[in-house]
Amino acid sequence: METVIVKFSDIDIRNSAGGKEDHPIDAGSFQGKIAAAGKILKEGGLVAFPTETVYGLGADALNPQASRKIYEAKGRPSDNPLIVHISNMEDLGKITAKVPEQAKKLAAEFWPGPLTMIFEKSPLVPLETTGGLQTVAVRMPDHPIALGLIQAGGGFVAAPSANTSGRPSPTTAEHVAQDMEGRIPMILDGGPVGIGIESTIVDVSGDMPMILRPGYITKEMVQEAIGPVALDPGLTAENEAVRPKAPGMKYKHYAPKGQLILVDGEREAVQAEIIRLSKEAAAKGQNVGVIGTDETWGSYPYGIVKSIGTREDEETIARHLYGVLREFDEQDVEIIYSESFSAPGIGQAIMNRLLKAAGHHVLTAPKREG
Ligand code: AMP
Ligand code: MG
C-alpha cells in the first residue's frame, strides 16, 4: 500500500479556525487536506494524525472492521482497548451510558486537552473498539488538525499512538513513517508535537476517580478540580500479581531496541555510576548510550551521550523522551544508561514511561564516600 504523507504548514494550521479575513483559506489548503483524510476514515481506512500529546493512528470508532485494522497495523494485542477521540461535548453523550458530575467538571477544566476519561459505554460503541470491555475511553484533543479530522471523519475517531506495538510512541510524522509506511494510506504531518507523552487517563466510571496512567495533567491538577483521586496501585506495585487496571499498561512498552537501565540515587553518585558503567561497557566493545540532561551531558566521557532536556523545565524532558529513544535505535545502541527523574508533577509521567521502557531495570548508585 502506498502511504501518502500530507504536510500542513504553520499557515494551514493557523487558518484552521475557519478562514479569518486576513488569512483566507485557499482551496488546496487546510480544509481540502482534512476532507481527503476524513473520506478515508468514513470509508473504513486508517489515517495517522498529530495531537498535542503524540501522533495517533485513527479509524472510525463506530466501525468494527475499521477498529480491527488498527490492531493489525500496530500488531497490538486485541485486549488492549482504544481511546475514542471526539471534537465536542454533545458527542460525549452519544457514546457513554452516563456522564458523572466529576467528569463534567474535568471536561470543563481540561478539554480540549491531554486528559482521557473512562466511562460506561453506550451500545453505539462496538466491543472491537473497547477490547471487549463495557467501558469506553474518551478524549477531546487540543490540536486543530486532530479536531478537524474528527469532524470530517464522522465525529468519533478511535486512535492509539501511531507506533508499532512495543516501540516508543511517535512524536513526529517521520517516527510514524518509520513504523507505518506501506501499512496505512495516509499520514498527516503537523510537525513535532508539543507535549510528547500520552494523555493522563482517569477512570470516572466507579465511585472513586482513579488515575490509570499518569501524564501531563498531574494528580494534583485533577484533585484541584474534583477533590480526592486515587492512583492505580498496579502502576507502582513491586508485586507483579497487582496488575494495572488499564490493559495497555501491563505490556512492556515504549521500549528502545537496546537494553535501557535507569540509575537512581543522589545526583552526583548517579553521574559517577553512569560514567563507571558506560566505561565498562565501552571497554567490552559494546555500543553504549547515555541519557543525561542539559546540566550533565557534557560530563559523560564514554559512549553516545544525549541530553533529554533540562531539569529546570521537565516539560522539555517529556517532549524529547521518545525521540531520544528512537535515535538510539537508529544508531544500533545495545545498552543505554539513563539518569532518573523525581516523581512529583510531570516527573511522575516521565518516570512511568522510562520504567516501562527499561522493563523496570533500575540500579541504585552506591553512596559516595565523604
Ligand atoms: P494508547 O492510545 O496507545 O496510548 O493506549 C490507550 C490506553 O488506554 C491503553 O493503556 C489502554 O489500556 C487504555 N484504555 C483504553 N480504554 C480503556 C478502558 N475502557 N478501560 C481502561 N483502560 C483503557
Ligand atoms: Mg500507545
XYZ file of C-alpha atoms and ligand atoms in Angstrom, residues 54 74 76 80 160-170 198 213 253-254 322, ligand 2:
21
model
C 1.740 12.087 20.476
C 0.208 -1.853 15.017
C -1.460 -4.582 19.037
C -5.869 -3.527 24.634
C -3.990 4.692 19.890
C -0.461 6.005 19.415
C 0.707 5.518 15.798
C 3.724 3.296 16.589
C 4.278 -0.400 16.110
C 3.158 -2.043 19.359
C 6.036 -2.054 21.868
C 8.093 0.728 20.200
C 8.378 4.289 21.542
C 5.326 6.447 20.716
C 5.784 8.765 17.705
C 0.467 10.195 26.155
C -1.986 6.350 33.526
C 6.040 -0.708 26.037
C 7.709 2.410 24.758
C 10.566 9.133 22.823
Mg 0.446 3.535 22.787
